[in-house]
Coordinates of C-alpha atoms and ligand atoms in Angstrom, one line a residue:
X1 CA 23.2 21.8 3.1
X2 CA 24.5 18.9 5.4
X3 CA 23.9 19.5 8.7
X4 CA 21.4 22.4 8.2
X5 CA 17.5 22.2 8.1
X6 CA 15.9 23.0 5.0
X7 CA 14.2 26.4 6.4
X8 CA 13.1 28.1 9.3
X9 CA 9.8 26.8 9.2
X10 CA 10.5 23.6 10.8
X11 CA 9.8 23.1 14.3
X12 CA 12.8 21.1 14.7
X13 CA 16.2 23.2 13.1
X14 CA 18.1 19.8 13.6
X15 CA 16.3 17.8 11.7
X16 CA 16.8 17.5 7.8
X17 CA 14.1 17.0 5.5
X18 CA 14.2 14.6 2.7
X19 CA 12.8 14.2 -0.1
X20 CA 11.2 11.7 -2.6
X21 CA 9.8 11.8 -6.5
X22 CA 7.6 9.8 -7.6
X23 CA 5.8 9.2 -11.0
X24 CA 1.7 9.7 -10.4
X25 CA 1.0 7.7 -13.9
X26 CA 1.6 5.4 -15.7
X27 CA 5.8 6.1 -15.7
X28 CA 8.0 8.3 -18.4
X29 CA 6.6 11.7 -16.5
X30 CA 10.1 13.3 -16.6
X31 CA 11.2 12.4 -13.3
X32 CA 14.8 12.3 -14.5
X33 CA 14.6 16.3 -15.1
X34 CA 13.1 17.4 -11.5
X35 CA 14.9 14.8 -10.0
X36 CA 18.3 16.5 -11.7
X37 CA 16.8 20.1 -10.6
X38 CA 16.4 19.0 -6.6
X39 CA 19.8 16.8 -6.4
X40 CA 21.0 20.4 -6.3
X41 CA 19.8 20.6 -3.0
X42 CA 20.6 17.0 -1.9
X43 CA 23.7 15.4 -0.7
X44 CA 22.5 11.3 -1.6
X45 CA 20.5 10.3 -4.3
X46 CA 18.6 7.3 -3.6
X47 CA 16.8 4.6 -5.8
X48 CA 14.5 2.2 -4.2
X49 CA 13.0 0.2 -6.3
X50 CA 12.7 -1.5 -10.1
X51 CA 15.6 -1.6 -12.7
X52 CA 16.6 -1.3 -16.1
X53 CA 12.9 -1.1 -17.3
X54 CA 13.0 2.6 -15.8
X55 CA 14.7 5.2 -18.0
X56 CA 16.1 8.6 -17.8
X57 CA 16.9 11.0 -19.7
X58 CA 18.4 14.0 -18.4
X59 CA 19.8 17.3 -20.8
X60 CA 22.5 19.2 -18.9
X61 CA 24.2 21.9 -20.4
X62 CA 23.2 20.8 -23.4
X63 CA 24.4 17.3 -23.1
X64 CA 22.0 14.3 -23.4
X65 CA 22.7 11.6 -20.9
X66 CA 20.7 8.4 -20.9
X67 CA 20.4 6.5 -17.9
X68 CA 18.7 3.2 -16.7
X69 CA 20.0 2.5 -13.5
X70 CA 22.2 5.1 -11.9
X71 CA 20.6 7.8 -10.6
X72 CA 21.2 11.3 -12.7
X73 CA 22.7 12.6 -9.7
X74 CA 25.6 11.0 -10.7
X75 CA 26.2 13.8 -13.1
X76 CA 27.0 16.0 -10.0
X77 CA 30.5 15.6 -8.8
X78 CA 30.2 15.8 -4.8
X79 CA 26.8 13.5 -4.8
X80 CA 26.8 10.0 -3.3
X81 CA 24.0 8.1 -5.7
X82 CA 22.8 4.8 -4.2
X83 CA 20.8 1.5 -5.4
X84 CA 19.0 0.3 -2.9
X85 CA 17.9 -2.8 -1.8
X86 CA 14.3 -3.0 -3.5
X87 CA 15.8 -2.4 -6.9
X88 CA 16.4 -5.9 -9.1
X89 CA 20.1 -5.1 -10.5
X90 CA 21.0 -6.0 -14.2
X91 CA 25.3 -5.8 -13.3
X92 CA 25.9 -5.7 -17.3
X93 CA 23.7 -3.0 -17.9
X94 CA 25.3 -1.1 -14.5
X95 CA 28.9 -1.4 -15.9
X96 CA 28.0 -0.6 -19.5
X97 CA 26.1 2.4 -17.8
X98 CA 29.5 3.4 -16.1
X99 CA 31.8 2.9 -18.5
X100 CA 30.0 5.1 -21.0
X101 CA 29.7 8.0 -18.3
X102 CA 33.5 7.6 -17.6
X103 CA 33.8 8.0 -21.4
X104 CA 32.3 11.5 -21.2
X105 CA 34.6 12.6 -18.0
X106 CA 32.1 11.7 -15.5
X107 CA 33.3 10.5 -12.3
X108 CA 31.9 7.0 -11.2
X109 CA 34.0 5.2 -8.0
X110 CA 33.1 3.7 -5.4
X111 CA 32.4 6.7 -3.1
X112 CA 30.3 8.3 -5.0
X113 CA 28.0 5.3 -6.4
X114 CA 26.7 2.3 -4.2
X115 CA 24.9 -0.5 -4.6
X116 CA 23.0 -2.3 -2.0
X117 CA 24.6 -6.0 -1.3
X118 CA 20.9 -7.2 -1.0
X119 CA 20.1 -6.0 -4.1
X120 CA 18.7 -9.1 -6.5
X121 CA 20.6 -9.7 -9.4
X122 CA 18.8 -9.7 -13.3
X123 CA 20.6 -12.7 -14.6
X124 CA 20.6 -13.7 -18.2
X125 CA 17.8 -16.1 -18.3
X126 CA 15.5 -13.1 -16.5
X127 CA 15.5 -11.5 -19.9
X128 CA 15.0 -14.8 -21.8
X129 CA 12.3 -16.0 -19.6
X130 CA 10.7 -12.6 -19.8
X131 CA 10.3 -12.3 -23.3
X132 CA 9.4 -16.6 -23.8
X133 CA 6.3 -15.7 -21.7
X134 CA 5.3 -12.2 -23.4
X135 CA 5.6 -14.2 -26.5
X136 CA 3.6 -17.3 -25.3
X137 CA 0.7 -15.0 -23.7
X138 CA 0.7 -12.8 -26.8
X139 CA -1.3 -15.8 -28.6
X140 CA -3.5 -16.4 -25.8
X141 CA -6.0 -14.1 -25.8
X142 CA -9.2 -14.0 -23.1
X143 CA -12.6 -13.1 -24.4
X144 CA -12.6 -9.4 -25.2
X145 CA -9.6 -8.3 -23.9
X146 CA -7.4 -9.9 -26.6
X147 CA -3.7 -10.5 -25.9
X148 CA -3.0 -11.6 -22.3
X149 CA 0.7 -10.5 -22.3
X150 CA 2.1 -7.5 -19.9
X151 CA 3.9 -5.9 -22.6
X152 CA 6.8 -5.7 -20.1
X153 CA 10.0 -3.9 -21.5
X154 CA 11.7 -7.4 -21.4
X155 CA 14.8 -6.7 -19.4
X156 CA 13.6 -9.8 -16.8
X157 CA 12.5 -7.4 -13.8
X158 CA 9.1 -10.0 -13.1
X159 CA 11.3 -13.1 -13.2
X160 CA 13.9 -11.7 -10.9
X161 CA 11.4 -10.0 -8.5
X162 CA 9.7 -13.6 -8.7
X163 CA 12.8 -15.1 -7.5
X164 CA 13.4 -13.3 -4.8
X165 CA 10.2 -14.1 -3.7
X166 CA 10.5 -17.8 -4.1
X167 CA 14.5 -17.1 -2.7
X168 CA 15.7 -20.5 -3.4
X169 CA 16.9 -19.5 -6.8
X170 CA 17.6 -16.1 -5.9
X171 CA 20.9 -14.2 -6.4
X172 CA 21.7 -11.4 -4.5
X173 CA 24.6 -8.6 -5.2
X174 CA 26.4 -9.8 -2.5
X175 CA 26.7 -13.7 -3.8
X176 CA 28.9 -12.2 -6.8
X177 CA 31.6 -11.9 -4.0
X178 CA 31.8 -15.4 -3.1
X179 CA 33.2 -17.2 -5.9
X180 CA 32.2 -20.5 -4.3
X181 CA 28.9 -19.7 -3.1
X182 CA 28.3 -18.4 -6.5
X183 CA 29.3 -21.5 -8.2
X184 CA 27.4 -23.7 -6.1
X185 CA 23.8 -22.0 -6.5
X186 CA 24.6 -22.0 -10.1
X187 CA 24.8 -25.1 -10.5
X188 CA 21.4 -25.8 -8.8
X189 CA 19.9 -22.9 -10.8
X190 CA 20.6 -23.7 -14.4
X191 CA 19.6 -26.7 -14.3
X192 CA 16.3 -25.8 -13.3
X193 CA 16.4 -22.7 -15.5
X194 CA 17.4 -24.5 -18.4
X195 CA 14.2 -26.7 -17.7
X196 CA 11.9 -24.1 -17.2
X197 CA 12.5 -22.4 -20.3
X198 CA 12.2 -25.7 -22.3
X199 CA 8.7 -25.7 -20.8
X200 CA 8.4 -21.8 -22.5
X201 CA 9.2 -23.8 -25.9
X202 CA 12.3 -21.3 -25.8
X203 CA 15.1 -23.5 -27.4
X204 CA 18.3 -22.9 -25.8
X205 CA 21.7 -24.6 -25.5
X206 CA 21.8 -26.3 -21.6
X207 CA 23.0 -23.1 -19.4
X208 CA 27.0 -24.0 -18.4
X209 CA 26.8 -23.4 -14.6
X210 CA 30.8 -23.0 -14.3
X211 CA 31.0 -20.3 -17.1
X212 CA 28.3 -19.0 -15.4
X213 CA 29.6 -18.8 -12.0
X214 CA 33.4 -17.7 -13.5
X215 CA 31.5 -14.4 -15.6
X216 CA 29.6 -13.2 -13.0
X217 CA 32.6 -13.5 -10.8
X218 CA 34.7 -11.5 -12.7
X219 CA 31.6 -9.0 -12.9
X220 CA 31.6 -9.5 -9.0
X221 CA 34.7 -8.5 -9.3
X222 CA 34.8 -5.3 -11.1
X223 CA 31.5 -3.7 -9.1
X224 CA 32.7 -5.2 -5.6
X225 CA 34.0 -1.0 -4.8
X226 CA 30.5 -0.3 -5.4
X227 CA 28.4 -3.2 -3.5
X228 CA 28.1 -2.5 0.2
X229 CA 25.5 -2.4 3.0
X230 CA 23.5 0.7 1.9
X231 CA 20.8 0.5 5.2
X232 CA 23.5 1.6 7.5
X233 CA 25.2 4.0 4.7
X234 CA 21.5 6.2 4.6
X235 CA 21.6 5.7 8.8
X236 CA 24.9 7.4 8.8
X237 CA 24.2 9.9 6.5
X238 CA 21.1 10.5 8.0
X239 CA 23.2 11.2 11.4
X240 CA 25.7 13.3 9.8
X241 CA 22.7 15.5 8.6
X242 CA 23.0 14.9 5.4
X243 CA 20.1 15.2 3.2
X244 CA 18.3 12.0 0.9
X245 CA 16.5 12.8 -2.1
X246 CA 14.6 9.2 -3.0
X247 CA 14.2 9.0 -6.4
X248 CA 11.5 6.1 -7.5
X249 CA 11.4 4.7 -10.9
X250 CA 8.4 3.6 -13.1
X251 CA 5.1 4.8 -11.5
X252 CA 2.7 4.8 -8.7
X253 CA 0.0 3.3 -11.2
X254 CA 2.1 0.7 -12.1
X255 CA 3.2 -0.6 -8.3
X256 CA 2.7 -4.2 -7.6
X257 CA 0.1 -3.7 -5.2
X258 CA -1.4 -0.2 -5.6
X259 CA -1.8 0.0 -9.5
X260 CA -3.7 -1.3 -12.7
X261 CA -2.9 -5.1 -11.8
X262 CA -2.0 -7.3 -13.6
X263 CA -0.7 -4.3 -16.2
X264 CA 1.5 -3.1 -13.2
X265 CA 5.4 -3.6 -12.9
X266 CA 6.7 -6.5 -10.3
X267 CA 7.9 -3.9 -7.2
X268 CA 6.2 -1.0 -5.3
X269 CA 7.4 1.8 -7.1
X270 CA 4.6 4.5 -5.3
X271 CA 6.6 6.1 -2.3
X272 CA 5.3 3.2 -0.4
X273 CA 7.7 1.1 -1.7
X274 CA 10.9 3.5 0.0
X275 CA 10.9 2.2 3.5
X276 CA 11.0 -1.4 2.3
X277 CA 13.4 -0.7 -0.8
X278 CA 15.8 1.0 1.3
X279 CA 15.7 0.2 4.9
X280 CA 14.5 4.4 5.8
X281 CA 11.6 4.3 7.5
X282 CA 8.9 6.5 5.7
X283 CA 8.4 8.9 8.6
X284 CA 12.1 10.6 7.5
X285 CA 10.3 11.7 3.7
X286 CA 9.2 15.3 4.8
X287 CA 8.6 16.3 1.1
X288 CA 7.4 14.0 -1.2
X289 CA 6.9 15.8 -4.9
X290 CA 4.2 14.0 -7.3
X291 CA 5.6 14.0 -11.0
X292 CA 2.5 14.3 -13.7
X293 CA 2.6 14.9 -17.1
X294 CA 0.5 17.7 -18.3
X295 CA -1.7 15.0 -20.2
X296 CA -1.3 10.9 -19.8
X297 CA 0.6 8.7 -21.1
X298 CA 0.9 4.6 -20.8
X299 CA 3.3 2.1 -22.3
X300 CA 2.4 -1.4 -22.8
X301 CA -0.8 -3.5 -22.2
X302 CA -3.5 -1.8 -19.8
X303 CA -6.5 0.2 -18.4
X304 CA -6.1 3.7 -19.7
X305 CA -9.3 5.5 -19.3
X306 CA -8.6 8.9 -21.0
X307 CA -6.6 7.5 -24.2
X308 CA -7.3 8.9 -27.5
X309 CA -7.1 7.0 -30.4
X310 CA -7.1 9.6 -33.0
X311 CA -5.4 12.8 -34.3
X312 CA -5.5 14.3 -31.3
X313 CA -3.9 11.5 -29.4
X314 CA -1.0 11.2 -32.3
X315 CA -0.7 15.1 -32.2
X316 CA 0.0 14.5 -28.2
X317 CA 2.5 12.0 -29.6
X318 CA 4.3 13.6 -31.7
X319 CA 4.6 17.2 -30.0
X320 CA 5.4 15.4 -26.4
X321 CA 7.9 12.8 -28.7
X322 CA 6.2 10.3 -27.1
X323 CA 8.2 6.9 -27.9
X324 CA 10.0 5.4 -24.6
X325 CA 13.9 5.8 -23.7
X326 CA 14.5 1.7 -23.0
X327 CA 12.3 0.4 -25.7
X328 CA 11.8 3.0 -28.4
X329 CA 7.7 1.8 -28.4
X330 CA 5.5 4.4 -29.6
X331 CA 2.9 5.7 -26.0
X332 CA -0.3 5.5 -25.9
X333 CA -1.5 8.8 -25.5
X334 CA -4.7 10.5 -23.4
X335 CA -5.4 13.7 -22.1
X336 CA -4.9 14.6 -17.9
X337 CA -6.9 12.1 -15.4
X338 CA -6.7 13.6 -12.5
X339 CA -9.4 10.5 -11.2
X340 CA -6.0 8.4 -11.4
X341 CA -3.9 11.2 -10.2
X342 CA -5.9 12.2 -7.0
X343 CA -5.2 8.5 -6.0
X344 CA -1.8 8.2 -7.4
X345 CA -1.4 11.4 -5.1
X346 CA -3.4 9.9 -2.0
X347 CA -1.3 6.9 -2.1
X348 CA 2.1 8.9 -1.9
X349 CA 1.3 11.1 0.5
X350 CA 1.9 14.1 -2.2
X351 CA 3.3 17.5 -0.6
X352 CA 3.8 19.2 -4.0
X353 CA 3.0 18.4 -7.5
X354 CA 5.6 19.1 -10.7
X355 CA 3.5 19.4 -14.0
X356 CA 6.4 18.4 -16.8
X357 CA 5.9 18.3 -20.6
X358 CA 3.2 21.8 -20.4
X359 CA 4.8 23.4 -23.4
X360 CA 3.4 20.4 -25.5
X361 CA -0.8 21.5 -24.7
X362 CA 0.5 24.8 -26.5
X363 CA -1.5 25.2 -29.6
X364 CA -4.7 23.2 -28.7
X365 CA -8.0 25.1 -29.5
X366 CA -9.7 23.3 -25.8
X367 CA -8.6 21.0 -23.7
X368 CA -9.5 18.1 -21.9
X369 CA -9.2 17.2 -18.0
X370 CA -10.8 14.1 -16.6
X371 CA -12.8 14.6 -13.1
X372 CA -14.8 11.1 -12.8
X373 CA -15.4 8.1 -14.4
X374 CA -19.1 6.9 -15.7
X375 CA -19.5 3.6 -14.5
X376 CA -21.0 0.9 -16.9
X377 CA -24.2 1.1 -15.0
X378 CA -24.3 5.2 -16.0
X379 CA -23.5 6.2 -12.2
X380 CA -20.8 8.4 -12.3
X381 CA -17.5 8.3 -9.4
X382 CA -14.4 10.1 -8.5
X383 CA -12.5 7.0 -7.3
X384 CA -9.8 5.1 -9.2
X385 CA -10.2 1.6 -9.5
X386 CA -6.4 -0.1 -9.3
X387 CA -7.7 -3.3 -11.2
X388 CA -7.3 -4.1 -14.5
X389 CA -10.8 -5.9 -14.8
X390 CA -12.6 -3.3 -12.3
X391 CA -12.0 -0.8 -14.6
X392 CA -13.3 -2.4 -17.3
X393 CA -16.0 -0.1 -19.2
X394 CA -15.7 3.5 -17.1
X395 CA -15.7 6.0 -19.7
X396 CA -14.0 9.7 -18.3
X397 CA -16.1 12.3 -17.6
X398 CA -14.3 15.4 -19.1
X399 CA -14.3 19.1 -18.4
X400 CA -13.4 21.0 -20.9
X401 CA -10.6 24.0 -20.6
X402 CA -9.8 26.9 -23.3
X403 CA -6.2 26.3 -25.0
X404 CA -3.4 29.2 -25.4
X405 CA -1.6 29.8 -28.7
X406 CA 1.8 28.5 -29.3
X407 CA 4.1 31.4 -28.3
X408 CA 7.2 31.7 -26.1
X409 CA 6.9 30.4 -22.7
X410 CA 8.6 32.5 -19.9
X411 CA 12.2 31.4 -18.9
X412 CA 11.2 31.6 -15.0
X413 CA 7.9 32.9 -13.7
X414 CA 4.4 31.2 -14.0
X415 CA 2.6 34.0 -13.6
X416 CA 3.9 35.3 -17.0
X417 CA 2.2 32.4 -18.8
X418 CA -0.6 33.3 -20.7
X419 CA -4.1 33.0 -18.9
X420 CA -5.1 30.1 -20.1
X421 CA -2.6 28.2 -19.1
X422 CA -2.3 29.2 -15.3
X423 CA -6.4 28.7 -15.4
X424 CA -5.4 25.1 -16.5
X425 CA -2.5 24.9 -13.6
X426 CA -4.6 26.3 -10.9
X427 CA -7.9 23.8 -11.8
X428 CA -5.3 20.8 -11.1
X429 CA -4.2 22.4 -8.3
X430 CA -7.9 23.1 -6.5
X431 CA -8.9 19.5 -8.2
X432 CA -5.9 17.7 -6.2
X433 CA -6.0 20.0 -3.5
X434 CA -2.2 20.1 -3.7
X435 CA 0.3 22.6 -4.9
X436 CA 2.0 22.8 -8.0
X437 CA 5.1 23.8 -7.2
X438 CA 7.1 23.1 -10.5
X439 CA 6.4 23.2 -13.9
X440 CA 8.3 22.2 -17.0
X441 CA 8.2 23.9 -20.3
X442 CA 11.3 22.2 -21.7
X443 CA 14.0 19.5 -22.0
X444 CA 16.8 21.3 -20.3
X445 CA 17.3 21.7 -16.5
X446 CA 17.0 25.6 -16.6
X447 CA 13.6 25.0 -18.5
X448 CA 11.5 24.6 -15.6
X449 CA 8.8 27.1 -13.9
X450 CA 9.9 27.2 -9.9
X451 CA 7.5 28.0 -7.0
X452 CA 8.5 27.5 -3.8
X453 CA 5.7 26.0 -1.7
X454 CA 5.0 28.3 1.4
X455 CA 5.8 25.8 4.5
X456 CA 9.3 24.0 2.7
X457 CA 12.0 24.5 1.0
Ligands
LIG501 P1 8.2 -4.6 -16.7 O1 8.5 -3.6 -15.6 O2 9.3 -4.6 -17.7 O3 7.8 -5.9 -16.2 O4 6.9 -4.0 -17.4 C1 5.6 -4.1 -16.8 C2 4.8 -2.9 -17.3 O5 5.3 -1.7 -16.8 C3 4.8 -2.7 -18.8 O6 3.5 -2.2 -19.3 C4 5.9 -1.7 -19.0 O7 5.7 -0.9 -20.2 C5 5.6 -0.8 -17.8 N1 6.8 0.0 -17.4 C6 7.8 -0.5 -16.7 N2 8.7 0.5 -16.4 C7 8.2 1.6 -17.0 C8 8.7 2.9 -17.1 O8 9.7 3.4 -16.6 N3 7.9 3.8 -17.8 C9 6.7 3.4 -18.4 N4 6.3 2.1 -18.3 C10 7.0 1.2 -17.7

């Protein structure tokens, strides 16, 4: 509640805790759902990094919403849902997004959905350039490891990111409100674009800077309610005692600096990446809630230690209905590595772990939980290796857990599960040395197993 703490057990009653989600893996852990369950308890929903390669899907009600870029807490009328500055924002994609919540009586203004005017901007040639060089570096292959491409979802997130880095051919949310300015960089841009994509062997017509500059004007036009200076807006709300629930996107394994590089996404999308991506120093996150699927999942090219290639990994598939929201690709599949996990959970600074997707173990005779990795020299570890290459040849080390039959999981407490599968909960939890303190058994919003942790709300 604004103005309040969260519970009696802080030491300061002023001060409002708030609180972040992050993925632990490798992405699609069901953020979307626990991140729908806490903006109950929230007043502004906050993303911080990545774009419309992230996507959600959130059942309320009964109703399927599928989002890329707004947070879900836009399906809450008195929320405020924000894009911060560390996201890379595709303004198509935003006002498709919009419009086809508006369609189905949601509310979208601009009080209740803002976008950061230093956001970058996911311009056309982002999505061609991205899929020219997935397609180039899909026939270059390197020794063993075949196919050099990312196997990125295509929707230009590494070449925008890479622009704002190199910031001379940068656009910036804000630059779709000066018409001029707009038209000038344009005209700088596609020429250089049009060039570089040539040099892809992409064949495309000469990009026209002026119809450039005049559509993403009127674009410009028809978000400028929405684009503001989102640092101060989190300040103030901050001030007002109002609590922020940061919501990343993709997952810590796949941050630019902390996960499997090069098979990683292009911004830091572990909670490390909040202070940067939002302008909140990282000292305000009291809670920070670790989503991991009850087994492991990956999309695209990649390290993934536990993967199973076999019926076991397609029965995973099929039960979790495992293909992604943006792409439709079919995962890769793996049972729980909690090797990855532990770090994923070290890096983020973890309070409390949410196990999603635990109704789809039911039925398993045994199960499988990675503790270490068997080096290719035969010596055994328990630390990740966030390198593509490093992890080259380390083979899991598995212990092995009884199953539980496929029967009707309790509506609301986790201590009527059957024994099994709290002895599978409570060996994560003594493995990670973290709570779980959520865990889903379903798509919908009231499927999901609450325990409040002892110290927070
Ligand atoms: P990009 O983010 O489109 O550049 O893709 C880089 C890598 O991150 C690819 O392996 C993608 O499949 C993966 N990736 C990006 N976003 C997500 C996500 O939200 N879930 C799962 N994988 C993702």
């Amino acid at each position: 509640m604004p103005g309040q703490s969260c519970c009696s057990n802080h030491a300061s009653p002023s001060r409002t805790t708030h609180t972040a989600v992050v993925g632990l893996q490798w992405g699609d852990e069901g953020k979307g759902k626990i991140v729908d369950v806490l903006t109950a308890r929230h007043d502004v929903i906050v993303r911080y990094n990545g774009g419309a390669n992230a996507g959600h899907t959130v059942v309320a009600e009964g109703q399927k919403y599928a989002l890329h870029l707004i947070p879900s807490g836009i399906l809450y009328p008195d929320k405020t849902c924000v894009i911060g500055n560390g996201t890379v924002v595709d303004p198509e994609k935003v006002l498709e997004e919009m419009e086809k919540l508006r369609s189905r009586g949601i509310r979208v203004d601009g009080r209740n959905l803002l976008i950061s005017d230093r956001a970058h901007v996911v311009m056309p040639w982002h999505k061609d350039q991205d899929a020219a060089l997935e397609e180039y570096l899909s026939g270059v292959t390197a020794g063993q490891r075949g196919s050099l491409a990312i196997g990125t979802t295509r929707r230009g997130i590494g070449p925008a990111y890479s622009d704002k880095v190199r910031r001379s051919t940068a656009i910036r949310m804000r630059d779709l409100l000066d018409p001029a300015y707009l038209r000038e960089r344009m005209h700088v841009i596609c020429r250089l674009r049009t060039a570089e994509l040539e040099a892809l062997g992409v064949a495309v017509a000469p990009l026209d800077p002026d119809a450039m500059a005049a559509r993403y004007t009127e674009i410009g036009q028809r978000l400028a309610p929405h684009v503001t200076d989102t640092v101060y807006f989190l300040h103030d709300s901050i001030a007002a005692g109002r609590s922020l629930l940061f919501e990343g996107a993709n997952a810590a394994l796949l941050d630019i600096d902390h996960g499997t590089y090069p098979y990683v996404t292009s911004s830091n999308c572990s909670a490390l990446g909040i202070p940067a991506g939002t302008g909140v120093p990282g000292g305000n996150v009291g809670r920070v809630l670790g989503i991991m699927k009850a087994y492991s999942t990956r999309v695209g090219g990649g390290p993934f230690p536990t993967e199973l290639l076999d019926d076991t990994g397609n029965r995973i598939r099929e039960r979790g209905r495992e293909y992604g929201t943006t792409t439709g690709r079919p995962r890769r599949c793996g049972w729980l590595d909690l090797v990855a996990v532990r770090y994923s959970s070290m890096l983020c600074g973890a309070t409390g772990i949410a196990c999603t997707l635990f109704d789809v173990l039911a039925g398993f005779d045994e199960l499988k939980i990675c503790v270490a990795y068997r080096r290719p020299d035969g010596s055994m570890t328990d630390r990740f290796v966030p390198d593509a290459r490093g992890l080259e040849g380390y083979e899991p080390v598995y212990e092995t857990l009884p199953g539980w039959p496929e029967t009707a999981l309790p509506a609301s407490d986790r201590a009527a599960l059957p024994g099994n599968a709290q002895a599978y909960l409570a060996r994560i939890e003594q493995h990670l040395g973290i709570p779980i303190e959520m865990v889903g058994i379903g798509p919908d919003r009231s499927q999901t197993l609450v325990r409040q942790p002892a110290a927070c709300c």
